[in-house]
């Protein structure tokens, strides 16, 4: 039998200061062999990412405590390694794909520079050769227009494109071990399939070991050799992939397997009034060049987009990353410039300036894909949720505090935690905070931009149930952007399929999924089963 590439033995990690340390993982033991994929699964806050980040000692130095155990990689005791030796291993011999790419990528540097930098540090590669390899990897991970996107900044890419850049950055040095923390979270199913196929090909080519952290069990089935299940900081079950899925031993493993999105969208009124209509929406971003920065072309983000949304209904926008889904949502909220007609309750939004849009801001809210980036880390949860109330209402502080507590109860968060900060909450809890922030203003319309993509299946199911309950209770109207067709099927009455900035198919959700007409829709449906 081959020797493990990585061995974690009885690892216990805690967080805290001044003698008050709270233990978050309890005697976790794992090993991964060369060429093997071990999937680490469990609900948000179960200790998966803490375990993964411990391998390269990426946890905060001031608050993280390695209370017990050891981590060995190729004869190196990672917990006692010098910082200099760790720097040589990180990114070179061990690659890591992080869950939240917008936090991980440097916002001040272009994508190309960040890819070239890792080649320069770990392989001493010259600029011209590094540039060619960086471009090649951007093509490998399926980024459209790689020759243009390589000179873009992270904020100019879609969530899925940023995730693909992170994958390229982790693999470009051909590591011996890849730690992939939710690497396909932001990707649509077709690109997800391509990335998983690419990872498997590279794994076979390089003999690379892979620790794959995910909440999506359909991915686990396709990529993992073995599965380790975590709950509340402990490993509750480890076994071969087939054994785990066909004969799970632990009740929690059974719960995870049975927690795929279920049910149908909420019942709606057939004669509901029109709330939002979009006609011939066009969003083209100019490409400038030359000494005088003249426009030499356009990135055609969205072209000829038209649909209508009734009060209390949900429309799902699906399609590959970079297809224009989020850009459409941002245009409707007047956060990016666009051409065409956008009407909200009969009022045209296009002619309105910033002041003119203010009355609509409280009625039209948004929940973003990445809750960690969307929540100000310097503000307490109470300040985050109450910020909109202070802008849009004239309530006193006592009333605002009561409304914040009510909003937190609505999303099943303990109001007593409102003075804590976002980094003290799990991913699922942060998404609930983002929903509470939108809800506190009593909106009529909410743009949901991949609100469940970063959540594990059990928490995802809870958040979907919560969104349905709130929709019924407050007659909320949703525009739901997602790449997960099972989630769309559960929440949305109508579905629009986008590709390359255009609608290629649309219709009632159930009939569209049962009888897709376009080849691309057929591919999406087949991959989501």
Short mmCIF file of C-alpha atoms in Angstrom, two decimals:
data_model
loop_
_atom_site.label_atom_id
_atom_site.label_comp_id
_atom_site.label_asym_id
_atom_site.label_seq_id
_atom_site.Cartn_x
_atom_site.Cartn_y
_atom_site.Cartn_z
CA UNK A 1 0.00 0.00 0.00
CA UNK A 2 1.25 3.50 -0.86
CA UNK A 3 2.19 5.85 1.94
CA UNK A 4 -0.30 8.69 2.61
CA UNK A 5 0.60 12.11 1.20
CA UNK A 6 -1.15 13.77 4.14
CA UNK A 7 -1.94 12.42 7.60
CA UNK A 8 -4.04 14.29 10.16
CA UNK A 9 -3.96 12.62 13.57
CA UNK A 10 -6.41 13.50 16.38
CA UNK A 11 -6.48 17.22 15.50
CA UNK A 12 -8.33 19.45 17.95
CA UNK A 13 -8.57 23.17 17.19
CA UNK A 14 -10.08 25.97 19.28
CA UNK A 15 -10.53 29.73 19.10
CA UNK A 16 -10.32 32.32 21.83
CA UNK A 17 -8.15 34.67 23.86
CA UNK A 18 -6.95 35.08 27.44
CA UNK A 19 -7.53 31.52 28.52
CA UNK A 20 -11.09 31.28 27.19
CA UNK A 21 -10.73 28.89 24.26
CA UNK A 22 -13.76 27.34 22.58
CA UNK A 23 -12.99 24.00 20.92
CA UNK A 24 -14.40 23.69 17.37
CA UNK A 25 -12.88 20.40 16.14
CA UNK A 26 -12.43 17.32 18.28
CA UNK A 27 -9.73 14.69 17.53
CA UNK A 28 -10.15 14.64 13.74
CA UNK A 29 -8.08 11.92 12.04
CA UNK A 30 -7.75 11.66 8.23
CA UNK A 31 -5.28 10.43 5.65
CA UNK A 32 -5.07 10.93 1.86
CA UNK A 33 -2.97 8.85 -0.54
CA UNK A 34 -1.34 9.92 -3.79
CA UNK A 35 -3.93 10.15 -6.58
CA UNK A 36 -6.86 9.77 -4.15
CA UNK A 37 -9.80 12.13 -3.63
CA UNK A 38 -11.22 12.40 -0.12
CA UNK A 39 -14.47 14.40 0.13
CA UNK A 40 -15.06 16.17 3.44
CA UNK A 41 -18.77 16.90 3.89
CA UNK A 42 -20.99 18.29 6.64
CA UNK A 43 -23.17 21.24 7.49
CA UNK A 44 -22.00 24.84 7.70
CA UNK A 45 -20.01 25.33 10.91
CA UNK A 46 -19.17 21.64 11.32
CA UNK A 47 -15.40 22.27 11.17
CA UNK A 48 -14.61 21.31 7.55
CA UNK A 49 -12.86 24.56 6.58
CA UNK A 50 -11.14 24.84 9.98
CA UNK A 51 -9.64 21.38 9.43
CA UNK A 52 -8.55 22.28 5.87
CA UNK A 53 -7.05 25.65 6.87
CA UNK A 54 -5.15 24.01 9.72
CA UNK A 55 -3.11 21.99 7.20
CA UNK A 56 -1.32 25.13 5.98
CA UNK A 57 -1.71 27.01 9.30
CA UNK A 58 -3.95 29.62 7.67
CA UNK A 59 -6.14 30.17 10.75
CA UNK A 60 -5.80 33.54 12.57
CA UNK A 61 -2.58 33.42 14.62
CA UNK A 62 -3.93 35.55 17.45
CA UNK A 63 -7.06 33.49 18.15
CA UNK A 64 -6.49 29.95 16.79
CA UNK A 65 -5.15 27.27 19.12
CA UNK A 66 -3.97 23.85 17.95
CA UNK A 67 -4.93 22.06 21.15
CA UNK A 68 -4.06 18.51 20.24
CA UNK A 69 -2.83 16.28 17.40
CA UNK A 70 -0.49 16.51 14.42
CA UNK A 71 -0.53 17.12 10.66
CA UNK A 72 2.17 15.46 8.54
CA UNK A 73 2.90 16.22 4.87
CA UNK A 74 5.85 14.44 3.22
CA UNK A 75 7.78 14.18 6.49
CA UNK A 76 6.99 17.77 7.54
CA UNK A 77 5.14 18.35 10.79
CA UNK A 78 3.01 21.23 9.52
CA UNK A 79 2.05 22.53 12.96
CA UNK A 80 5.67 22.99 14.04
CA UNK A 81 7.04 24.07 10.61
CA UNK A 82 8.80 27.43 10.38
CA UNK A 83 6.95 30.19 8.52
CA UNK A 84 9.68 30.19 5.86
CA UNK A 85 9.26 26.48 5.13
CA UNK A 86 5.46 26.84 5.11
CA UNK A 87 5.70 29.63 2.50
CA UNK A 88 7.62 27.24 0.25
CA UNK A 89 4.92 24.58 0.59
CA UNK A 90 1.87 26.87 0.31
CA UNK A 91 0.81 27.41 -3.30
CA UNK A 92 3.70 25.30 -4.60
CA UNK A 93 3.49 21.75 -3.23
CA UNK A 94 0.04 22.23 -1.69
CA UNK A 95 -2.49 24.24 -3.69
CA UNK A 96 -5.67 25.63 -2.17
CA UNK A 97 -8.92 26.82 -3.72
CA UNK A 98 -10.79 29.02 -1.26
CA UNK A 99 -14.55 29.22 -0.86
CA UNK A 100 -14.90 32.99 -1.24
CA UNK A 101 -12.81 34.18 -4.22
CA UNK A 102 -13.64 37.88 -3.85
CA UNK A 103 -12.02 37.80 -0.41
CA UNK A 104 -9.05 35.73 -1.62
CA UNK A 105 -8.14 37.69 -4.77
CA UNK A 106 -6.29 40.99 -4.41
CA UNK A 107 -8.74 43.72 -5.54
CA UNK A 108 -5.88 46.09 -6.46
CA UNK A 109 -4.11 43.75 -8.93
CA UNK A 110 -5.17 42.50 -12.33
CA UNK A 111 -5.95 38.79 -12.70
CA UNK A 112 -2.90 38.17 -14.92
CA UNK A 113 -0.52 39.69 -12.40
CA UNK A 114 -1.87 37.45 -9.62
CA UNK A 115 -1.44 34.29 -11.72
CA UNK A 116 2.05 35.32 -12.86
CA UNK A 117 3.08 36.15 -9.29
CA UNK A 118 2.59 32.57 -8.06
CA UNK A 119 4.65 31.21 -10.99
CA UNK A 120 7.43 33.69 -10.24
CA UNK A 121 7.51 32.87 -6.51
CA UNK A 122 7.33 29.08 -6.70
CA UNK A 123 8.94 28.27 -10.05
CA UNK A 124 11.13 31.29 -10.75
CA UNK A 125 9.52 31.60 -14.17
CA UNK A 126 10.31 34.55 -16.43
CA UNK A 127 7.61 37.11 -17.28
CA UNK A 128 6.93 36.14 -20.92
CA UNK A 129 6.72 32.40 -20.20
CA UNK A 130 4.58 33.02 -17.10
CA UNK A 131 2.17 35.22 -19.10
CA UNK A 132 1.71 32.50 -21.74
CA UNK A 133 1.11 29.83 -19.07
CA UNK A 134 -1.34 32.08 -17.19
CA UNK A 135 -3.36 32.61 -20.39
CA UNK A 136 -3.29 28.86 -21.10
CA UNK A 137 -4.70 28.11 -17.64
CA UNK A 138 -7.45 30.70 -18.01
CA UNK A 139 -8.51 28.85 -21.16
CA UNK A 140 -8.25 25.48 -19.38
CA UNK A 141 -10.70 26.49 -16.66
CA UNK A 142 -13.21 27.78 -19.23
CA UNK A 143 -13.08 31.57 -18.89
CA UNK A 144 -14.65 33.32 -21.89
CA UNK A 145 -12.48 35.92 -23.67
CA UNK A 146 -9.36 34.96 -21.60
CA UNK A 147 -7.12 37.38 -23.52
CA UNK A 148 -9.36 40.25 -22.32
CA UNK A 149 -10.18 38.92 -18.84
CA UNK A 150 -6.50 38.40 -17.97
CA UNK A 151 -6.12 42.19 -17.72
CA UNK A 152 -9.32 42.64 -15.70
CA UNK A 153 -9.58 43.32 -11.96
CA UNK A 154 -11.46 40.80 -9.73
CA UNK A 155 -14.53 43.05 -9.36
CA UNK A 156 -14.93 43.10 -13.17
CA UNK A 157 -15.51 39.33 -13.28
CA UNK A 158 -18.64 37.38 -12.36
CA UNK A 159 -18.66 35.20 -9.24
CA UNK A 160 -18.18 32.06 -11.30
CA UNK A 161 -15.32 33.59 -13.28
CA UNK A 162 -13.55 34.61 -10.06
CA UNK A 163 -13.90 31.04 -8.79
CA UNK A 164 -12.35 29.73 -12.00
CA UNK A 165 -9.42 32.12 -11.57
CA UNK A 166 -8.90 30.68 -8.07
CA UNK A 167 -8.89 27.15 -9.53
CA UNK A 168 -6.30 28.17 -12.14
CA UNK A 169 -4.16 29.82 -9.44
CA UNK A 170 -4.23 26.68 -7.27
CA UNK A 171 -3.37 24.27 -10.11
CA UNK A 172 -0.91 26.34 -12.15
CA UNK A 173 2.09 25.05 -10.11
CA UNK A 174 0.95 21.41 -10.41
CA UNK A 175 0.82 20.69 -6.64
CA UNK A 176 1.15 17.28 -4.96
CA UNK A 177 -1.92 17.98 -2.81
CA UNK A 178 -4.90 20.15 -3.70
CA UNK A 179 -7.20 21.39 -0.94
CA UNK A 180 -10.42 22.42 -2.66
CA UNK A 181 -12.79 24.28 -0.31
CA UNK A 182 -16.13 24.44 -2.16
CA UNK A 183 -14.36 24.99 -5.52
CA UNK A 184 -17.46 24.69 -7.72
CA UNK A 185 -19.91 26.54 -5.46
CA UNK A 186 -20.40 29.52 -7.81
CA UNK A 187 -20.38 27.55 -11.07
CA UNK A 188 -23.32 26.45 -13.18
CA UNK A 189 -23.76 22.71 -13.67
CA UNK A 190 -22.26 22.57 -17.19
CA UNK A 191 -19.05 24.41 -16.20
CA UNK A 192 -19.04 22.49 -12.92
CA UNK A 193 -18.95 19.24 -14.91
CA UNK A 194 -16.07 20.61 -17.02
CA UNK A 195 -14.09 21.68 -13.93
CA UNK A 196 -14.61 18.31 -12.19
CA UNK A 197 -13.50 16.54 -15.36
CA UNK A 198 -10.43 18.83 -15.56
CA UNK A 199 -9.55 18.16 -11.91
CA UNK A 200 -9.80 14.40 -12.45
CA UNK A 201 -7.63 14.59 -15.61
CA UNK A 202 -4.96 16.64 -13.83
CA UNK A 203 -5.13 14.35 -10.83
CA UNK A 204 -4.41 11.32 -13.02
CA UNK A 205 -1.69 13.18 -14.94
CA UNK A 206 0.11 14.47 -11.83
CA UNK A 207 -0.81 11.74 -9.34
CA UNK A 208 -2.20 14.59 -7.22
CA UNK A 209 -4.01 13.91 -3.95
CA UNK A 210 -7.15 15.97 -3.34
CA UNK A 211 -9.06 17.00 -0.22
CA UNK A 212 -12.41 18.12 -1.61
CA UNK A 213 -14.69 20.07 0.73
CA UNK A 214 -18.26 20.45 -0.48
CA UNK A 215 -21.90 20.51 0.57
CA UNK A 216 -23.09 19.19 -2.81
CA UNK A 217 -23.47 15.43 -2.56
CA UNK A 218 -24.06 15.06 -6.32
CA UNK A 219 -20.46 16.29 -6.79
CA UNK A 220 -19.19 13.88 -4.13
CA UNK A 221 -20.70 10.96 -6.06
CA UNK A 222 -18.86 12.00 -9.22
CA UNK A 223 -15.42 12.82 -7.86
CA UNK A 224 -14.69 11.15 -4.52
CA UNK A 225 -12.98 7.84 -3.77
CA UNK A 226 -13.68 8.11 -0.04
CA UNK A 227 -16.00 10.32 2.02
CA UNK A 228 -15.55 11.74 5.53
CA UNK A 229 -18.63 13.19 7.24
CA UNK A 230 -18.27 15.90 9.91
CA UNK A 231 -20.84 17.09 12.43
CA UNK A 232 -20.23 19.61 15.23
CA UNK A 233 -16.46 19.35 14.90
CA UNK A 234 -16.29 15.56 14.95
CA UNK A 235 -15.88 12.91 12.26
CA UNK A 236 -19.02 10.79 12.48
CA UNK A 237 -18.40 8.48 9.49
CA UNK A 238 -15.60 7.69 7.03
CA UNK A 239 -15.86 5.19 4.21
CA UNK A 240 -15.71 4.39 0.51
CA UNK A 241 -17.96 6.64 -1.60
CA UNK A 242 -20.28 3.86 -2.77
CA UNK A 243 -20.64 2.50 0.75
CA UNK A 244 -21.54 5.91 2.21
CA UNK A 245 -24.27 6.56 -0.37
CA UNK A 246 -25.73 3.07 -0.55
CA UNK A 247 -25.42 2.03 3.08
CA UNK A 248 -24.83 5.04 5.39
CA UNK A 249 -24.35 4.03 9.01
CA UNK A 250 -24.75 7.32 10.91
CA UNK A 251 -28.17 9.08 11.21
CA UNK A 252 -26.59 12.42 10.25
CA UNK A 253 -25.16 10.95 7.03
CA UNK A 254 -28.64 9.65 6.18
CA UNK A 255 -30.05 13.14 6.86
CA UNK A 256 -27.50 14.74 4.50
CA UNK A 257 -28.31 12.30 1.69
CA UNK A 258 -32.05 12.97 2.09
CA UNK A 259 -31.79 16.79 2.17
CA UNK A 260 -31.89 17.68 -1.55
CA UNK A 261 -34.28 20.57 -2.41
CA UNK A 262 -37.84 19.27 -2.50
CA UNK A 263 -41.35 20.59 -2.96
CA UNK A 264 -42.96 23.02 -5.37
CA UNK A 265 -43.15 26.83 -5.47
CA UNK A 266 -45.77 28.47 -3.22
CA UNK A 267 -49.33 28.80 -4.50
CA UNK A 268 -49.98 32.11 -6.26
CA UNK A 269 -52.91 34.22 -7.33
CA UNK A 270 -53.49 33.94 -11.11
CA UNK A 271 -54.81 37.51 -11.39
CA UNK A 272 -51.95 39.09 -9.41
CA UNK A 273 -50.96 42.57 -10.57
CA UNK A 274 -47.80 43.18 -12.57
CA UNK A 275 -44.99 44.39 -10.33
CA UNK A 276 -41.96 44.53 -12.63
CA UNK A 277 -41.53 44.52 -16.40
CA UNK A 278 -38.36 44.61 -18.47
CA UNK A 279 -38.36 45.21 -22.23
CA UNK A 280 -35.45 45.06 -24.66
CA UNK A 281 -32.87 45.45 -21.89
CA UNK A 282 -29.36 45.98 -23.26
CA UNK A 283 -26.16 46.18 -21.22
CA UNK A 284 -22.96 46.56 -23.22
CA UNK A 285 -19.68 47.50 -21.55
CA UNK A 286 -17.24 49.50 -23.73
CA UNK A 287 -13.71 48.22 -24.37
CA UNK A 288 -11.30 51.13 -24.66
CA UNK A 289 -7.83 51.24 -26.17
CA UNK A 290 -5.16 53.47 -27.58
CA UNK A 291 -3.69 56.69 -26.28
CA UNK A 292 -7.04 58.48 -26.03
CA UNK A 293 -8.92 55.47 -24.61
CA UNK A 294 -11.38 55.38 -27.50
CA UNK A 295 -14.06 52.70 -27.56
CA UNK A 296 -12.79 49.89 -29.79
CA UNK A 297 -15.46 47.31 -29.01
CA UNK A 298 -18.03 46.12 -26.46
CA UNK A 299 -18.52 43.26 -24.03
CA UNK A 300 -22.14 42.36 -24.77
CA UNK A 301 -23.24 41.38 -21.26
CA UNK A 302 -27.02 41.41 -21.97
CA UNK A 303 -28.92 41.89 -25.23
CA UNK A 304 -32.71 42.09 -25.84
CA UNK A 305 -33.81 40.89 -22.39
CA UNK A 306 -37.60 41.01 -21.84
CA UNK A 307 -39.84 39.53 -19.13
CA UNK A 308 -42.67 40.39 -16.74
CA UNK A 309 -42.96 39.52 -13.03
CA UNK A 310 -46.22 39.49 -11.06
CA UNK A 311 -46.61 40.32 -7.37
CA UNK A 312 -46.06 37.27 -5.14
CA UNK A 313 -44.44 35.27 -7.96
CA UNK A 314 -40.84 34.07 -8.47
CA UNK A 315 -38.83 34.01 -11.67
CA UNK A 316 -35.64 31.95 -11.89
CA UNK A 317 -32.74 33.21 -14.02
CA UNK A 318 -30.43 30.32 -14.90
CA UNK A 319 -27.42 29.95 -17.16
CA UNK A 320 -23.67 29.61 -17.11
CA UNK A 321 -21.39 31.95 -15.22
CA UNK A 322 -20.91 35.18 -17.20
CA UNK A 323 -24.18 34.71 -19.12
CA UNK A 324 -25.58 38.02 -17.83
CA UNK A 325 -27.80 36.84 -14.95
CA UNK A 326 -26.33 39.03 -12.19
CA UNK A 327 -25.81 41.94 -14.60
CA UNK A 328 -29.54 41.83 -15.43
CA UNK A 329 -30.37 41.97 -11.71
CA UNK A 330 -28.00 44.88 -11.11
CA UNK A 331 -29.52 46.80 -14.04
CA UNK A 332 -33.04 46.34 -12.66
CA UNK A 333 -31.86 47.85 -9.36
CA UNK A 334 -30.16 50.67 -11.34
CA UNK A 335 -26.73 49.64 -10.04
CA UNK A 336 -25.32 49.39 -13.59
CA UNK A 337 -26.24 51.52 -16.62
CA UNK A 338 -28.50 49.96 -19.24
CA UNK A 339 -30.72 50.71 -22.21
CA UNK A 340 -34.32 49.57 -22.64
CA UNK A 341 -37.43 49.84 -20.47
CA UNK A 342 -37.59 48.92 -16.76
CA UNK A 343 -40.96 49.56 -15.13
CA UNK A 344 -41.77 49.03 -11.45
CA UNK A 345 -45.52 49.23 -10.61
CA UNK A 346 -46.05 51.29 -13.76
CA UNK A 347 -43.20 53.76 -13.07
CA UNK A 348 -40.27 53.88 -15.49
CA UNK A 349 -37.01 53.59 -13.54
CA UNK A 350 -34.64 54.45 -16.39
CA UNK A 351 -35.04 58.28 -16.27
CA UNK A 352 -34.63 58.40 -12.47
CA UNK A 353 -31.44 59.77 -10.93
CA UNK A 354 -30.04 58.75 -7.53
CA UNK A 355 -32.48 60.97 -5.63
CA UNK A 356 -35.41 59.78 -7.74
CA UNK A 357 -34.56 56.13 -6.98
CA UNK A 358 -34.52 56.61 -3.20
CA UNK A 359 -38.27 55.89 -2.66
CA UNK A 360 -37.81 52.59 -4.57
CA UNK A 361 -34.67 51.46 -2.71
CA UNK A 362 -36.56 50.34 0.38
CA UNK A 363 -39.12 48.44 -1.75
CA UNK A 364 -36.49 46.73 -3.94
CA UNK A 365 -33.90 44.81 -1.95
CA UNK A 366 -31.07 42.41 -2.78
CA UNK A 367 -29.43 39.38 -1.16
CA UNK A 368 -25.98 38.80 -2.66
CA UNK A 369 -24.21 35.55 -3.52
CA UNK A 370 -21.31 36.00 -1.11
CA UNK A 371 -22.59 37.04 2.34
CA UNK A 372 -19.09 37.50 3.77
CA UNK A 373 -18.19 40.16 1.16
CA UNK A 374 -21.65 41.75 1.35
CA UNK A 375 -21.56 42.30 5.14
CA UNK A 376 -19.30 45.03 6.53
CA UNK A 377 -16.85 43.23 8.86
CA UNK A 378 -16.45 46.36 11.00
CA UNK A 379 -20.15 46.60 11.76
CA UNK A 380 -22.05 44.50 14.27
CA UNK A 381 -25.01 42.46 13.02
CA UNK A 382 -27.36 45.03 14.58
CA UNK A 383 -25.63 47.83 12.65
CA UNK A 384 -25.69 45.82 9.40
CA UNK A 385 -29.42 45.03 9.63
CA UNK A 386 -30.38 48.48 10.93
CA UNK A 387 -28.39 50.52 8.40
CA UNK A 388 -31.23 50.62 5.85
CA UNK A 389 -33.74 51.67 8.52
CA UNK A 390 -31.58 54.62 9.48
CA UNK A 391 -31.39 55.72 5.83
CA UNK A 392 -35.02 55.13 4.79
CA UNK A 393 -37.01 55.76 7.98
CA UNK A 394 -37.24 58.27 10.82
CA UNK A 395 -37.71 55.78 13.66
CA UNK A 396 -35.99 56.32 17.02
CA UNK A 397 -33.20 53.96 18.12
CA UNK A 398 -35.45 51.97 20.45
CA UNK A 399 -37.92 51.23 17.61
CA UNK A 400 -35.08 50.39 15.23
CA UNK A 401 -33.61 47.94 17.75
CA UNK A 402 -37.02 46.26 18.15
CA UNK A 403 -37.37 45.97 14.36
CA UNK A 404 -33.87 44.45 14.11
CA UNK A 405 -34.80 41.85 16.73
CA UNK A 406 -38.05 41.05 14.88
CA UNK A 407 -36.18 40.63 11.56
CA UNK A 408 -33.67 38.29 13.20
CA UNK A 409 -36.48 36.18 14.65
CA UNK A 410 -38.08 36.00 11.20
CA UNK A 411 -34.93 34.38 9.80
CA UNK A 412 -34.50 32.17 12.88
CA UNK A 413 -31.49 33.93 14.38
CA UNK A 414 -31.15 34.67 18.09
CA UNK A 415 -31.60 38.46 18.62
CA UNK A 416 -29.20 38.24 21.58
CA UNK A 417 -26.38 37.71 19.06
CA UNK A 418 -27.04 41.03 17.30
CA UNK A 419 -24.01 42.74 18.87
CA UNK A 420 -21.60 40.14 17.47
CA UNK A 421 -19.72 40.60 14.17
CA UNK A 422 -20.24 38.74 10.84
CA UNK A 423 -16.98 36.77 11.15
CA UNK A 424 -18.37 35.14 14.31
CA UNK A 425 -21.13 33.41 12.33
CA UNK A 426 -21.15 30.43 9.97
CA UNK A 427 -21.83 30.83 6.23
CA UNK A 428 -25.48 29.82 6.62
CA UNK A 429 -25.98 32.23 9.50
CA UNK A 430 -24.36 35.07 7.51
CA UNK A 431 -26.79 34.43 4.66
CA UNK A 432 -29.69 34.66 7.13
CA UNK A 433 -28.26 38.01 8.33
CA UNK A 434 -28.24 39.21 4.70
CA UNK A 435 -31.89 38.11 4.29
CA UNK A 436 -32.81 39.89 7.57
CA UNK A 437 -31.13 43.09 6.30
CA UNK A 438 -33.33 42.96 3.17
CA UNK A 439 -36.45 41.98 5.10
CA UNK A 440 -36.29 44.66 7.80
CA UNK A 441 -37.37 47.34 5.30
CA UNK A 442 -40.57 45.42 4.41
CA UNK A 443 -39.76 45.23 0.67
CA UNK A 444 -42.08 44.11 -2.13
CA UNK A 445 -39.34 42.79 -4.43
CA UNK A 446 -36.11 40.93 -3.55
CA UNK A 447 -33.33 40.10 -5.98
CA UNK A 448 -31.79 36.83 -4.75
CA UNK A 449 -28.38 36.41 -6.39
CA UNK A 450 -27.28 32.80 -5.71
CA UNK A 451 -28.36 33.11 -2.04
CA UNK A 452 -28.00 29.38 -1.30
CA UNK A 453 -25.00 28.45 -3.48
CA UNK A 454 -22.47 28.65 -0.63
CA UNK A 455 -24.65 26.69 1.81
CA UNK A 456 -24.59 22.99 2.54
CA UNK A 457 -27.68 20.97 1.61
CA UNK A 458 -29.30 20.87 5.04
CA UNK A 459 -28.93 24.63 5.60
CA UNK A 460 -29.87 25.30 1.95
CA UNK A 461 -33.11 23.40 2.48
CA UNK A 462 -33.83 25.44 5.63
CA UNK A 463 -33.16 28.77 3.84
CA UNK A 464 -35.41 27.75 0.90
CA UNK A 465 -38.22 26.85 3.32
CA UNK A 466 -37.66 30.21 5.03
CA UNK A 467 -37.85 32.11 1.71
CA UNK A 468 -41.12 30.33 0.86
CA UNK A 469 -42.62 31.10 4.28
CA UNK A 470 -41.67 34.76 3.97
CA UNK A 471 -43.05 34.90 0.43
CA UNK A 472 -46.45 33.65 1.59
CA UNK A 473 -46.47 35.81 4.73
CA UNK A 474 -45.53 39.09 3.03
CA UNK A 475 -46.52 38.43 -0.61
CA UNK A 476 -42.88 38.90 -1.61
CA UNK A 477 -41.80 38.83 -5.24
CA UNK A 478 -38.48 37.18 -6.08
CA UNK A 479 -36.09 37.34 -9.01
CA UNK A 480 -33.95 34.31 -8.19
CA UNK A 481 -30.56 33.92 -9.87
CA UNK A 482 -29.08 30.45 -9.61
CA UNK A 483 -27.11 27.72 -11.34
CA UNK A 484 -28.77 24.98 -9.25
CA UNK A 485 -31.82 23.82 -11.18
CA UNK A 486 -33.13 21.73 -8.28
CA UNK A 487 -33.33 24.89 -6.16
CA UNK A 488 -35.04 26.80 -9.00
CA UNK A 489 -37.54 23.97 -9.44
CA UNK A 490 -38.42 24.17 -5.74
CA UNK A 491 -38.87 27.97 -5.55
CA UNK A 492 -39.65 29.50 -8.96
CA UNK A 493 -42.91 29.59 -10.92
CA UNK A 494 -41.28 30.67 -14.18
CA UNK A 495 -37.75 30.10 -15.48
CA UNK A 496 -35.60 32.01 -17.97
CA UNK A 497 -32.52 30.30 -19.42
CA UNK A 498 -29.70 32.67 -20.44
CA UNK A 499 -26.56 32.12 -22.47
CA UNK A 500 -24.06 34.70 -23.76
CA UNK A 501 -26.28 37.54 -22.59
CA UNK A 502 -29.45 36.42 -24.37
CA UNK A 503 -32.59 34.44 -23.49
CA UNK A 504 -32.48 31.09 -25.26
CA UNK A 505 -35.58 29.57 -23.62
CA UNK A 506 -38.24 30.49 -21.07
CA UNK A 507 -41.47 29.10 -19.70
CA UNK A 508 -43.35 27.67 -16.69
CA UNK A 509 -40.71 25.97 -14.55
CA UNK A 510 -42.17 22.48 -14.35
CA UNK A 511 -42.98 22.22 -18.07
CA UNK A 512 -39.62 23.74 -19.06
CA UNK A 513 -37.75 21.14 -17.01
CA UNK A 514 -39.88 18.25 -18.22
CA UNK A 515 -39.74 19.21 -21.92
CA UNK A 516 -36.73 21.45 -22.62
CA UNK A 517 -36.56 22.55 -26.27
CA UNK A 518 -33.04 24.01 -26.59
CA UNK A 519 -29.96 21.74 -26.55
CA UNK A 520 -28.30 23.87 -23.85
CA UNK A 521 -31.36 23.61 -21.59
CA UNK A 522 -31.41 19.85 -22.17
CA UNK A 523 -27.76 19.71 -21.10
CA UNK A 524 -28.45 21.73 -17.92
CA UNK A 525 -31.42 19.53 -17.01
CA UNK A 526 -29.50 16.28 -17.61
CA UNK A 527 -26.58 17.45 -15.46
CA UNK A 528 -28.86 18.48 -12.58
CA UNK A 529 -30.48 15.05 -12.21
#
